[in-house]
Coordinates of C-alpha atoms in Angstrom, one line a residue:
M594 CA -13.2 -24.7 24.1
F595 CA -12.3 -24.4 20.4
R596 CA -9.7 -26.4 18.7
H597 CA -6.5 -24.8 17.8
S598 CA -7.6 -24.7 14.2
Q599 CA -11.0 -23.1 15.0
L600 CA -9.3 -20.6 17.2
E601 CA -6.7 -19.7 14.4
S602 CA -9.8 -19.2 12.1
V603 CA -11.4 -16.7 14.2
K604 CA -7.8 -14.9 14.4
A605 CA -7.8 -14.9 10.6
W606 CA -10.9 -13.0 10.4
L607 CA -9.7 -10.5 12.9
E608 CA -6.5 -10.0 11.0
H609 CA -7.5 -10.3 7.3
P610 CA -7.5 -7.0 5.2
A611 CA -10.8 -7.9 3.5
S612 CA -12.6 -7.5 6.9
A613 CA -10.7 -4.4 8.2
A614 CA -13.6 -2.2 7.6
L615 CA -15.7 -4.4 10.1
P616 CA -15.7 -3.8 13.8
R617 CA -14.2 -6.6 15.7
H618 CA -17.1 -8.1 17.3
A619 CA -18.6 -8.4 13.8
R620 CA -15.5 -10.0 12.5
I621 CA -15.7 -12.8 15.4
Q622 CA -19.5 -13.1 14.7
R623 CA -18.8 -13.6 11.1
A624 CA -16.0 -16.1 11.9
I625 CA -18.0 -18.3 14.1
R626 CA -21.0 -18.0 11.8
Q627 CA -18.9 -19.3 8.9
M628 CA -17.9 -22.4 11.0
I629 CA -21.3 -23.2 11.9
L630 CA -22.4 -22.9 8.1
D631 CA -19.4 -25.3 7.2
G632 CA -20.3 -27.6 9.7
A633 CA -17.0 -27.4 11.7
L634 CA -19.3 -26.3 14.8
G635 CA -22.0 -28.9 14.9
P636 CA -25.3 -28.5 16.7
G637 CA -25.1 -28.7 20.4
K638 CA -21.5 -27.6 20.3
P639 CA -20.7 -25.6 23.2
L640 CA -18.7 -22.3 22.5
P641 CA -16.0 -20.9 24.7
A642 CA -16.8 -18.7 27.7
S643 CA -16.9 -15.0 26.5
R644 CA -14.1 -14.1 29.1
A645 CA -11.9 -17.3 27.9
L646 CA -12.2 -16.4 24.3
A647 CA -11.5 -12.6 24.6
V648 CA -8.4 -13.4 26.5
S649 CA -7.3 -16.0 23.7
L650 CA -8.1 -13.5 21.0
G651 CA -6.5 -10.5 22.7
V652 CA -10.0 -8.3 22.9
S653 CA -12.2 -7.3 25.8
R654 CA -14.9 -9.4 26.9
D655 CA -17.6 -6.9 25.6
T656 CA -16.6 -7.5 22.2
V657 CA -16.8 -11.2 22.4
E658 CA -20.2 -10.6 24.3
A659 CA -21.3 -8.5 21.4
A660 CA -20.6 -11.3 18.7
Y661 CA -22.4 -13.8 20.8
T662 CA -25.2 -11.4 21.1
Q663 CA -25.8 -11.3 17.4
L664 CA -25.2 -14.9 16.7
H665 CA -28.0 -15.4 19.2
A666 CA -30.3 -13.0 17.7
E667 CA -29.6 -14.7 14.3
G668 CA -30.7 -18.1 15.7
F669 CA -27.2 -19.5 15.2
I670 CA -26.5 -20.0 18.8
E671 CA -28.5 -20.7 22.2
R672 CA -27.4 -19.1 25.3
Q673 CA -28.4 -20.7 28.6
V674 CA -28.2 -19.1 31.8
G675 CA -25.4 -20.8 34.1
R676 CA -24.4 -23.1 31.3
G677 CA -23.1 -21.0 28.4
S678 CA -23.5 -20.9 24.9
F679 CA -24.2 -23.6 22.3
V680 CA -24.7 -24.0 18.6
A681 CA -28.4 -24.1 18.0
E682 CA -30.0 -27.3 17.2
G683 CA -32.4 -26.0 14.7
P684 CA -30.4 -25.0 11.5
G685 CA -28.9 -28.6 11.1
F686 CA -25.9 -27.9 9.1
S687 CA -23.5 -30.4 8.2
P688 CA -20.2 -30.7 6.9
G689 CA -19.8 -30.1 3.2
T690 CA -22.9 -28.0 2.9
S691 CA -21.3 -24.7 2.5
Q692 CA -17.6 -24.2 1.3
P693 CA -16.7 -20.5 1.0
P694 CA -13.2 -19.5 1.8
P695 CA -12.4 -18.6 5.5
C696 CA -13.0 -14.8 5.0
G697 CA -13.4 -12.4 2.1
P698 CA -15.7 -12.4 -1.0
L699 CA -16.8 -15.8 -2.6
S700 CA -14.6 -14.6 -5.7
A701 CA -13.7 -18.3 -6.5
V702 CA -17.5 -19.2 -7.1
V703 CA -18.6 -19.5 -10.7
P704 CA -21.9 -17.8 -11.0
S705 CA -25.1 -19.4 -12.7
L706 CA -26.2 -16.7 -15.3
S707 CA -29.3 -16.3 -17.3
R708 CA -28.6 -16.2 -21.1
R709 CA -29.5 -12.3 -20.8
G710 CA -26.9 -12.0 -18.1
M711 CA -24.2 -14.0 -20.3
A712 CA -24.9 -11.7 -23.0
M713 CA -24.4 -8.8 -20.9
V714 CA -21.1 -10.0 -19.6
A715 CA -19.8 -11.3 -23.0
G716 CA -20.3 -7.7 -24.4
G717 CA -18.2 -6.2 -21.7
G718 CA -20.4 -3.4 -20.5
V719 CA -19.8 0.1 -21.5
R720 CA -17.3 1.8 -19.3
E721 CA -16.4 5.7 -19.2
S722 CA -13.2 6.7 -17.7
A723 CA -13.6 9.2 -15.0
H724 CA -10.1 10.8 -16.1
P725 CA -10.1 10.6 -19.7
R726 CA -7.0 11.1 -21.7
P727 CA -6.6 12.4 -25.4
F728 CA -8.0 11.4 -27.4
A729 CA -10.7 9.3 -25.5
P730 CA -14.0 10.0 -27.9
G731 CA -17.3 11.2 -26.9
V732 CA -16.1 13.4 -24.0
P733 CA -17.1 17.0 -23.6
E734 CA -15.3 19.8 -22.2
T735 CA -16.1 20.6 -18.4
R736 CA -13.4 22.7 -17.2
S737 CA -15.4 25.5 -18.8
F738 CA -18.8 24.8 -17.3
P739 CA -20.1 27.7 -15.3
L740 CA -20.5 26.2 -11.9
P741 CA -21.1 29.1 -9.8
L742 CA -24.2 29.9 -12.0
W743 CA -25.3 26.2 -11.6
D744 CA -24.8 26.4 -8.0
R745 CA -26.8 29.4 -7.7
L746 CA -29.3 28.1 -9.6
Q747 CA -29.6 24.9 -7.6
R748 CA -29.7 27.0 -4.3
Q749 CA -32.6 28.7 -5.7
I750 CA -34.4 25.6 -6.3
V751 CA -33.8 24.6 -2.7
K752 CA -34.9 27.6 -1.3
E753 CA -38.1 27.7 -3.4
S754 CA -38.9 23.9 -3.0
G755 CA -37.4 23.2 0.4
T756 CA -37.4 19.4 1.4
R757 CA -40.0 18.6 -1.4
A758 CA -36.8 18.7 -3.7
L759 CA -35.3 15.7 -1.8
L760 CA -38.5 13.4 -2.1
H761 CA -39.3 10.8 -4.8
G762 CA -40.0 12.6 -8.0
D763 CA -42.5 11.9 -11.1
P764 CA -41.3 8.9 -12.8
Q765 CA -41.8 10.4 -16.2
G766 CA -39.8 13.3 -15.0
M767 CA -40.3 16.7 -13.3
E768 CA -42.8 18.7 -15.4
P769 CA -40.7 21.8 -15.5
L770 CA -37.7 20.2 -17.5
R771 CA -40.1 18.0 -19.8
R772 CA -41.7 21.4 -20.6
A773 CA -38.1 22.9 -21.2
I774 CA -37.0 19.7 -23.2
A775 CA -40.1 20.1 -25.5
D776 CA -39.5 23.7 -26.2
Y777 CA -35.9 23.0 -27.0
V778 CA -36.3 20.0 -29.4
N779 CA -39.1 21.7 -31.2
L780 CA -37.2 24.9 -31.7
E781 CA -33.6 23.5 -32.2
R782 CA -34.4 20.0 -33.8
G783 CA -37.7 20.3 -35.6
A784 CA -39.3 17.8 -33.5
R785 CA -42.9 17.1 -32.7
A786 CA -42.9 17.3 -28.8
T787 CA -45.1 18.2 -26.0
P788 CA -44.4 18.1 -22.4
D789 CA -46.9 15.1 -21.9
R790 CA -44.6 12.9 -24.6
V791 CA -41.2 13.3 -22.8
L792 CA -39.9 10.6 -20.5
V793 CA -36.8 11.9 -18.4
L794 CA -34.3 9.1 -17.8
T795 CA -30.8 8.8 -16.5
S796 CA -29.3 8.1 -19.8
A797 CA -29.5 7.5 -23.5
Q798 CA -28.5 3.8 -22.6
Q799 CA -31.5 3.6 -20.4
A800 CA -33.8 4.6 -23.2
M801 CA -32.1 1.9 -25.4
L802 CA -32.8 -0.7 -23.0
L803 CA -36.4 0.3 -22.5
C804 CA -37.0 0.3 -26.2
A805 CA -35.5 -3.1 -26.5
T806 CA -37.4 -4.8 -23.6
V807 CA -40.8 -2.9 -23.8
L808 CA -41.1 -2.9 -27.8
L809 CA -39.4 -6.2 -28.6
D810 CA -39.3 -9.8 -27.5
P811 CA -36.0 -11.9 -26.9
G812 CA -35.1 -13.5 -30.4
E813 CA -36.8 -10.7 -32.4
R814 CA -34.4 -8.6 -34.8
I815 CA -33.5 -5.0 -34.8
F816 CA -31.6 -3.2 -37.8
V817 CA -28.4 -1.5 -36.8
E818 CA -26.0 0.7 -38.7
D819 CA -22.7 -0.9 -39.5
P820 CA -20.3 0.4 -38.1
A821 CA -22.3 1.4 -35.0
Y822 CA -21.9 2.8 -31.6
Y823 CA -21.2 -0.3 -29.4
G824 CA -23.1 0.8 -26.1
A825 CA -26.5 0.5 -28.3
R826 CA -25.6 -2.7 -30.0
R827 CA -24.6 -4.3 -26.7
A828 CA -27.8 -3.0 -25.0
F829 CA -29.9 -4.6 -27.6
E830 CA -28.1 -7.9 -27.4
A831 CA -28.1 -8.0 -23.6
A832 CA -32.0 -7.8 -24.2
G833 CA -32.0 -10.8 -26.1
L834 CA -32.3 -9.3 -29.6
E835 CA -30.3 -10.3 -32.7
C836 CA -28.9 -7.1 -34.4
V837 CA -28.8 -7.1 -38.2
P838 CA -26.1 -4.9 -39.3
V839 CA -26.7 -2.4 -42.3
P840 CA -24.0 -0.8 -44.1
V841 CA -23.3 3.0 -43.9
D842 CA -22.0 5.0 -46.6
G843 CA -21.1 8.9 -46.9
Q844 CA -24.9 9.5 -46.9
G845 CA -25.7 7.5 -43.9
I846 CA -27.4 4.2 -43.5
T847 CA -27.9 2.4 -46.6
V848 CA -31.9 1.9 -47.3
G849 CA -31.5 -0.9 -49.9
P850 CA -30.9 -3.7 -47.5
I851 CA -33.9 -2.7 -45.3
L852 CA -36.4 -2.0 -48.1
S853 CA -35.6 -5.2 -49.9
A854 CA -36.3 -7.4 -46.7
P855 CA -38.9 -5.1 -45.0
H856 CA -40.0 -8.0 -42.6
Q857 CA -36.6 -8.9 -41.5
A858 CA -36.6 -6.7 -38.4
R859 CA -39.4 -5.0 -36.3
A860 CA -37.1 -2.0 -35.4
L861 CA -34.3 0.4 -36.5
C862 CA -31.8 2.0 -34.6
L863 CA -29.8 5.0 -36.2
T864 CA -27.8 8.0 -35.7
P865 CA -29.0 10.3 -38.5
S866 CA -27.5 13.8 -37.4
H867 CA -23.8 12.6 -37.0
Q868 CA -23.5 8.9 -37.5
F869 CA -21.4 7.2 -35.0
P870 CA -18.4 6.6 -35.9
T871 CA -18.3 7.9 -39.4
G872 CA -19.8 11.3 -39.0
A873 CA -22.1 11.2 -42.0
T874 CA -25.4 12.8 -42.1
L875 CA -28.4 10.8 -43.2
T876 CA -30.0 12.4 -46.4
L877 CA -33.5 13.6 -46.4
E878 CA -34.6 11.2 -49.2
R879 CA -33.2 8.2 -47.0
R880 CA -34.9 9.7 -43.9
L881 CA -38.4 9.7 -45.7
A882 CA -37.9 6.3 -47.2
L883 CA -37.4 4.9 -43.7
I884 CA -40.3 6.7 -42.2
D885 CA -42.4 5.2 -45.0
W886 CA -40.9 1.6 -44.3
A887 CA -41.8 2.1 -40.6
Q888 CA -45.3 2.9 -41.2
R889 CA -45.9 0.2 -43.7
Q890 CA -44.4 -2.5 -41.7
Q891 CA -45.5 -0.9 -38.3
A892 CA -42.1 -1.1 -37.2
W893 CA -40.3 1.2 -34.7
I894 CA -37.5 3.7 -35.5
I895 CA -35.0 4.6 -32.5
E896 CA -33.4 8.0 -33.3
D897 CA -30.2 8.3 -31.2
D898 CA -29.5 12.4 -31.4
Y899 CA -26.8 12.0 -29.0
D900 CA -24.7 15.1 -29.8
S901 CA -26.7 17.2 -32.6
E902 CA -25.9 20.5 -30.5
F903 CA -22.5 20.4 -32.0
H904 CA -22.9 20.9 -35.9
Y905 CA -19.9 22.9 -37.4
A906 CA -20.7 23.0 -41.1
G907 CA -24.1 24.4 -42.2
K908 CA -27.6 24.1 -40.5
P909 CA -28.2 20.6 -38.5
T910 CA -30.8 18.5 -40.4
A911 CA -34.2 18.3 -38.9
C912 CA -34.7 15.2 -36.8
V913 CA -36.5 12.2 -38.1
Q914 CA -39.0 12.3 -35.4
G915 CA -40.0 15.6 -36.7
L916 CA -40.5 14.4 -40.2
D917 CA -42.6 11.5 -39.2
P918 CA -46.4 12.1 -39.6
Y919 CA -47.3 8.5 -38.2
G920 CA -45.8 8.3 -34.6
R921 CA -43.4 5.7 -35.3
T922 CA -40.2 7.4 -34.1
I923 CA -38.8 7.7 -30.6
Y924 CA -36.4 10.4 -30.4
V925 CA -33.6 9.9 -27.7
G926 CA -31.4 12.7 -26.6
T927 CA -28.8 13.4 -23.5
F928 CA -27.3 16.1 -21.5
T929 CA -24.3 13.9 -21.1
K930 CA -22.5 15.7 -23.9
S931 CA -24.1 19.1 -23.9
V932 CA -23.9 19.8 -20.2
F933 CA -21.7 17.5 -18.3
P934 CA -21.3 13.8 -17.9
G935 CA -21.8 13.5 -14.1
L936 CA -25.3 15.0 -14.7
R937 CA -27.0 11.7 -15.6
I938 CA -30.1 13.0 -17.5
G939 CA -31.2 11.8 -20.8
Y940 CA -34.5 11.6 -22.3
A941 CA -37.0 10.1 -24.9
V942 CA -39.8 11.8 -26.9
L943 CA -42.2 9.2 -27.3
P944 CA -45.5 8.6 -29.5
P945 CA -48.4 9.1 -27.4
Q946 CA -49.5 5.4 -27.1
L947 CA -46.0 4.5 -25.6
V948 CA -45.9 7.0 -22.8
Q949 CA -47.7 5.0 -20.2
P950 CA -46.1 1.6 -20.8
M951 CA -42.5 3.2 -20.9
T952 CA -43.1 5.0 -17.8
I953 CA -44.2 2.1 -15.9
A954 CA -41.5 -0.2 -17.3
R955 CA -39.0 2.7 -16.2
T956 CA -40.3 2.7 -12.6
L957 CA -39.1 -1.1 -12.6
Q958 CA -35.7 -0.1 -13.4
D959 CA -34.7 2.8 -11.5
G960 CA -38.0 4.5 -10.1
H961 CA -37.1 7.9 -11.2
T962 CA -34.2 10.7 -11.8
A963 CA -33.3 12.8 -9.0
P964 CA -35.7 15.8 -8.8
L965 CA -33.1 18.4 -7.8
A966 CA -30.8 17.9 -10.7
Q967 CA -34.0 18.1 -12.9
L968 CA -35.2 21.2 -11.6
T969 CA -31.9 22.7 -11.8
L970 CA -31.3 21.9 -15.2
A971 CA -34.9 23.2 -16.1
R972 CA -33.9 26.6 -14.7
F973 CA -30.7 26.5 -16.5
M974 CA -32.5 25.9 -19.7
E975 CA -35.5 28.3 -19.0
G976 CA -32.9 31.2 -18.3
G977 CA -31.2 30.8 -21.8
H978 CA -28.2 29.7 -20.1
F979 CA -28.0 26.3 -21.7
G980 CA -28.5 27.9 -25.3
A981 CA -25.7 30.2 -24.4
Y982 CA -23.4 27.4 -23.3
V983 CA -24.0 25.3 -26.2
R984 CA -23.1 27.9 -28.7
S985 CA -20.0 29.0 -26.7
M986 CA -19.0 25.2 -26.7
R987 CA -19.8 24.7 -30.4
S988 CA -17.4 27.5 -31.3
L989 CA -14.7 26.1 -29.0
Y990 CA -15.0 22.6 -30.3
A991 CA -15.0 23.8 -33.8
Q992 CA -11.6 25.5 -33.2
R993 CA -10.3 22.4 -31.6
L994 CA -11.1 20.2 -34.4
D995 CA -9.4 22.6 -36.7
I996 CA -6.3 22.4 -34.4
L997 CA -6.2 18.8 -34.3
S998 CA -6.5 18.2 -38.1
G999 CA -3.7 20.7 -38.3
L1000 CA -1.5 18.6 -36.0
L1001 CA -2.3 15.6 -37.8
R1002 CA -1.5 17.1 -41.1
R1003 CA 1.9 18.4 -39.8
H1004 CA 2.8 15.4 -37.6
L1005 CA 1.4 12.3 -39.4
S1006 CA 1.1 13.4 -43.1
G1007 CA 1.1 10.1 -45.0
I1008 CA 0.3 7.8 -42.4
V1009 CA -3.1 9.2 -41.1
E1010 CA -6.0 10.6 -43.0
P1011 CA -8.4 12.7 -41.0
R1012 CA -11.9 12.8 -42.1
L1013 CA -13.4 16.0 -40.8
P1014 CA -17.1 15.5 -39.5
V1015 CA -19.7 18.1 -39.9
G1016 CA -20.4 18.0 -36.2
G1017 CA -19.9 15.9 -33.0
L1018 CA -17.1 15.4 -30.5
Q1019 CA -14.8 13.0 -32.5
M1020 CA -13.0 12.7 -35.8
P1021 CA -12.6 9.4 -37.6
C1022 CA -9.0 8.7 -38.9
M1023 CA -8.2 6.1 -41.4
L1024 CA -4.5 4.5 -41.5
T1025 CA -2.7 3.5 -44.4
P1026 CA -3.1 0.0 -45.3
E1027 CA 0.4 -1.1 -44.0
I1028 CA -0.3 0.0 -40.5
S1029 CA -1.7 -2.0 -38.0
E1030 CA -4.6 -0.9 -36.1
S1031 CA -4.4 -2.8 -33.1
G1032 CA -0.8 -2.5 -32.8
T1033 CA -1.2 1.3 -33.1
V1034 CA -4.1 1.4 -30.5
Q1035 CA -1.9 -0.9 -28.1
A1036 CA 1.3 1.1 -28.5
A1037 CA -0.6 4.5 -28.0
R1038 CA -2.0 3.6 -24.8
R1039 CA 1.3 2.8 -23.5
A1040 CA 2.4 6.2 -24.5
G1041 CA -0.7 7.5 -22.7
V1042 CA -2.9 8.3 -25.5
E1043 CA -6.3 6.9 -26.0
L1044 CA -7.6 5.8 -29.5
L1045 CA -10.6 3.8 -30.0
G1046 CA -10.2 1.5 -33.1
L1047 CA -12.7 1.5 -35.8
S1048 CA -12.6 -2.1 -36.9
G1049 CA -14.1 -3.2 -33.6
L1050 CA -17.3 -1.1 -34.5
Y1051 CA -18.1 -3.3 -37.4
A1052 CA -20.2 -6.3 -37.5
D1053 CA -17.4 -7.8 -39.9
R1054 CA -14.4 -6.8 -38.1
Q1055 CA -11.8 -8.2 -40.9
Q1056 CA -11.8 -5.4 -43.3
P1057 CA -8.4 -3.7 -43.7
E1058 CA -10.0 -0.8 -45.7
R1059 CA -11.8 0.1 -42.4
S1060 CA -8.5 0.3 -40.3
G1061 CA -8.3 3.4 -38.2
F1062 CA -9.4 5.0 -35.1
L1063 CA -11.3 7.6 -33.6
M1064 CA -10.0 10.7 -32.0
G1065 CA -11.8 12.9 -29.3
F1066 CA -11.1 16.5 -29.4
A1067 CA -13.8 18.4 -27.5
A1068 CA -12.3 18.0 -23.9
Y1069 CA -8.7 18.7 -24.7
T1070 CA -6.9 22.1 -25.0
A1071 CA -4.6 22.8 -27.9
T1072 CA -1.5 22.2 -25.7
E1073 CA -2.7 18.8 -24.4
M1074 CA -3.5 17.9 -28.2
E1075 CA -0.3 18.8 -29.4
E1076 CA 1.6 16.9 -26.6
A1077 CA -0.4 13.7 -27.3
V1078 CA 0.1 14.1 -31.0
R1079 CA 3.7 14.4 -30.7
A1080 CA 3.6 11.4 -28.2
V1081 CA 1.8 9.1 -30.5
A1082 CA 3.9 10.4 -33.8
P1083 CA 6.7 8.1 -33.2
V1084 CA 4.6 5.1 -32.4
L1085 CA 2.6 5.5 -35.7
R1086 CA 5.8 5.9 -37.5
G1087 CA 7.5 2.8 -35.9
R1088 CA 8.4 0.0 -38.2
G1089 CA 7.1 -2.5 -35.6
L1090 CA 3.4 -1.4 -36.4
R1091 CA 3.6 -2.2 -40.0
H1092 CA 1.9 -5.4 -41.2
S1093 CA 4.3 -8.1 -42.4
P1094 CA 4.4 -8.3 -46.0
P1095 CA 2.8 -11.6 -47.4
S1096 CA 5.3 -14.5 -48.0
R1097 CA 6.0 -15.1 -51.8

């Protein structure tokens, strides 16, 4: 028979909220198993009769029998007809060999991580809110998406494909979608793409990780824009790469630091269409200079064209990949911004020699992207619906950008300087020198408004002239933006957010 403390331990498993989702027999089985692992029940120790234990615990005998049966199947106990149940002799557990808590997760155990794992944790990951508030950047409008049309197209695919749409897909991506992507980037972005050079992925972030792990070894260097998108930088650092920051000005990434030290890094990641977060567009002269550098050094250019569909001033510049005759550029795109975030489809247009190794590497990550979503998106693009939707969103976003800039001029003149971008889903805003960026961001969050501070996107965060924040505008109506600006205006005008004057 159990000692009183052992019986209480089993009762604790039965009543603990952490095990509430488990059936009763599983809770009893795990409690006894843990006592065996801890050495509290040694080899050969008899267990209470199932009827007696059932009475003590207030459960049915069948519940205890089910627990004993599972423990026997796992090799923790032996059952002898006419004698009862005993802790198995084989495992040889002893006190002190296992010290987990009585029940619940092993939350107190400090994990032993690899250097790459520690880099991932230190970076903090990239988290997107399921319910973004104004003015979270990078969030598209989803309430206007034509869901009935999407549903109709998906039902067409299911009717035509049947259960084939439920099977594993091609790791490189379904051919109809690869063909639609190639046609789109060739026409709209001036790319050099064919369906056999397109790799369909779950996100642009996955493309960054693939590039980092397939093209470079841990410890090697990659040039990155400064400031830069935090997700790309963290992906490279998590892969063990050293990011070399290169300053950005009004014409995009500066090429001087790269050309003056051409061997310093074997790859470059850039956002030439709308630099994140400044919104600058990389000039043609600089694009050609970087293409020449990549060819001479046999380096790689990773072109993140994350939201080029939304260009509001003039014609968008042709992508770097389309200007590169040497095949040193990897073009990365995503439908997260142009369709909807939950779609989870991105892609890369690869040089021919990288298609096979990148596809193989992709199979080791997540195998493939869901075929049904791919085929539905392909039908959405083939029918002209994607182009029509992007055009309507481009017009809507331009209106919302104009509304937001007007609201800032009306309510925050003299405190915030908006810098209208030529495209994209967010607008950089600079703070006057006496206003604290971190204090503003924290106070705005308490007021229900999300602002992304700019200084944290720089390699050197101690630059007062870089103080400001990003304001996303694409996903929010005029009313929502006005309410949010009115909520944050008193925060920015509050004396408590001003830097203390220097002591004399």
